[in-house]
GROMACS .gro file of C-alpha atoms in nm:
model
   57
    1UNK     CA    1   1.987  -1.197  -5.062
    2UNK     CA    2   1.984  -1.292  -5.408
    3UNK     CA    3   1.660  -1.166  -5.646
    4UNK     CA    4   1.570  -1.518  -5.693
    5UNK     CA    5   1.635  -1.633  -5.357
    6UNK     CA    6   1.392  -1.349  -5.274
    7UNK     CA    7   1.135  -1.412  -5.437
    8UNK     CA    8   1.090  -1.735  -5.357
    9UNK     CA    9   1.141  -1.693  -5.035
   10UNK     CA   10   0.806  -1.431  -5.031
   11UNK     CA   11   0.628  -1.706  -5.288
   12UNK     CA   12   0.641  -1.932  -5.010
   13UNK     CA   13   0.553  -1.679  -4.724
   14UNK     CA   14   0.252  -1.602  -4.920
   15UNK     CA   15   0.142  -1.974  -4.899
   16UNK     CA   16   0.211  -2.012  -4.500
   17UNK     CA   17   0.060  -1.620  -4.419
   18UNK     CA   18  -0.230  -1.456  -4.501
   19UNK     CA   19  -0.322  -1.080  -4.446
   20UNK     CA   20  -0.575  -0.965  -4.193
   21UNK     CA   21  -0.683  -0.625  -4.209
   22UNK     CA   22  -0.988  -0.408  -4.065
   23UNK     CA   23  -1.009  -0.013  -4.055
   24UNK     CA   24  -1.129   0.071  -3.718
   25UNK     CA   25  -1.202   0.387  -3.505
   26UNK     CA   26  -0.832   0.567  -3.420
   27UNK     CA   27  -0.941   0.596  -3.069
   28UNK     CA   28  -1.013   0.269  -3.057
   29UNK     CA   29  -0.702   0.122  -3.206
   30UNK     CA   30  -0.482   0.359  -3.029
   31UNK     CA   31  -0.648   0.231  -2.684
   32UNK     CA   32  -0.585  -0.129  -2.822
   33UNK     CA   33  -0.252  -0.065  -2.861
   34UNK     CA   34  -0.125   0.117  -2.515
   35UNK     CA   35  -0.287  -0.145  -2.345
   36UNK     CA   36  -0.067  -0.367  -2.550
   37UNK     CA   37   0.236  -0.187  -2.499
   38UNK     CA   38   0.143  -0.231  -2.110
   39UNK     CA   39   0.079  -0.587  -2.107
   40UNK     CA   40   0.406  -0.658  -2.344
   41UNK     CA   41   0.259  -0.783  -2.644
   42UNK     CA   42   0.230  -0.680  -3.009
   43UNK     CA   43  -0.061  -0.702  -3.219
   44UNK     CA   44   0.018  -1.019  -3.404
   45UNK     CA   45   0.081  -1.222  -3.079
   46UNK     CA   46  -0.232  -1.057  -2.958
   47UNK     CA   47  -0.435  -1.139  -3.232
   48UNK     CA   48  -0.314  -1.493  -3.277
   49UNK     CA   49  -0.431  -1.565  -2.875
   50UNK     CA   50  -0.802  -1.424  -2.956
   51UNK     CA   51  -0.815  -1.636  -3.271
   52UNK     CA   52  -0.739  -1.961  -3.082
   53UNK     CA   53  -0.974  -1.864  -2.784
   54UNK     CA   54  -1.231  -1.870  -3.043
   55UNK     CA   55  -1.157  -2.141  -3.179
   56UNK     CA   56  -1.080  -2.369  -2.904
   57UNK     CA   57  -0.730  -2.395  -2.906
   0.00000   0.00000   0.00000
């Protein structure tokens, strides 16, 4: 990929995404993410379902 091609290509992810970040207990987050791993999911697809139950979606 080109540099300029690059960078605009993260310019314009940084408009569409945004970061969401939270330090939490280890034991906690490590539970979180077995039971992922069990149910098939990763975090983001996780997160993104909670987010629209709360919201209504």
């Amino acid at each position: 990929m080109a540099q300029k091609n690059r960078a605009e290509y993260f310019r314009e992810r940084r408009k569409a995404r945004k970061t969401f970040s939270v330090l939490a207990e280890r034991e906690k987050v490590e539970a979180l993410e077995n039971k992922l791993k069990e149910m098939g999911k990763n975090k983001v697809q996780w997160f993104n379902e909670k987010v629209d139950e709360e919201l209504g979606k």
